[in-house]
C-alpha positions in Angstrom: -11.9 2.9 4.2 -9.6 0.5 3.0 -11.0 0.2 -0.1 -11.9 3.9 -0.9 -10.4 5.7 -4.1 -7.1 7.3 -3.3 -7.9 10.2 -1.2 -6.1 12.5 1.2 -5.8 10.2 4.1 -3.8 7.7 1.7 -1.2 10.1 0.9 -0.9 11.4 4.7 0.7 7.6 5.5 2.5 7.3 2.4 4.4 11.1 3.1 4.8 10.2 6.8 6.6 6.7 5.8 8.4 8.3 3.2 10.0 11.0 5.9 11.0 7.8 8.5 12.2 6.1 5.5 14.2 9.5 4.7 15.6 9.7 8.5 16.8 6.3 8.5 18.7 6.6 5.7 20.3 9.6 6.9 20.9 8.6 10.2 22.5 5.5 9.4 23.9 5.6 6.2 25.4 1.8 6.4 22.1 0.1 7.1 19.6 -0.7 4.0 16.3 1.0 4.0 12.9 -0.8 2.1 10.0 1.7 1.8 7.2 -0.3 1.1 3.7 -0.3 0.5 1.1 -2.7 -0.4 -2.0 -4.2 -0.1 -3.5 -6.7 2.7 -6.0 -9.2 0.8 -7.1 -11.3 3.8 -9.4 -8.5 6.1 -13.0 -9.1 6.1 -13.6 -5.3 4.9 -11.7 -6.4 1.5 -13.6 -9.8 1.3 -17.1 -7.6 1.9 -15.8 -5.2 -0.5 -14.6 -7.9 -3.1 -18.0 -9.8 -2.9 -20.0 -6.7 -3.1 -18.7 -6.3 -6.7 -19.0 -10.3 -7.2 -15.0 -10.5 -7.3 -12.5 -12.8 -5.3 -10.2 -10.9 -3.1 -7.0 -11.5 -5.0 -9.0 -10.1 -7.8 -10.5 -7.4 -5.9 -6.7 -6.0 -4.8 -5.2 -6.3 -8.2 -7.5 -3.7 -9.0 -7.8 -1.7 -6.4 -3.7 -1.4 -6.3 -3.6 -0.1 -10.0 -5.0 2.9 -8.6 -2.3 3.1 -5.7 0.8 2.3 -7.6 3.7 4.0 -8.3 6.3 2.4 -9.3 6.0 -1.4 -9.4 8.9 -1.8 -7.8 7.9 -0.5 -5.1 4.5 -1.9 -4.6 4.4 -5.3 -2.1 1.4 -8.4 -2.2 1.3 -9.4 1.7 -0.4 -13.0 0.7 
């Protein structure tokens, strides 16, 4: 789920984007490529999560992506 502890299925995704990220670059050399990643605070299953551990979801998201990041600059709020 969503809202899971990183697992195996999280880093399937984030490889996969990474080689299409990877190709574009290479492909066209000219055009800028963003890989991104983030979280989405507005789903029910993150307001259910969120209120199950009496949080709001903004809340909720900041701390859940501390266990997903990075680098900062590379991790995106979709608000």
């Amino acid at each position: 789920s969503v809202f899971a502890e990183p697992h195996i299925g999280h880093l399937y995704t984030l490889v996969i984007s990474d080689i299409l990220a990877r190709h574009a670059r290479l492909s066209r050399p000219n055009r800028p490529v963003h890989f991104l990643t983030g979280t989405d605070e507005h789903g029910l299953k993150i307001q259910k999560a969120a209120e199950a551990m009496s949080l709001n979801p903004s809340t909720f998201c900041d701390h859940l992506s501390q266990r997903f990041r990075v680098r900062q600059s590379m991790y995106v709020f979709q608000t």
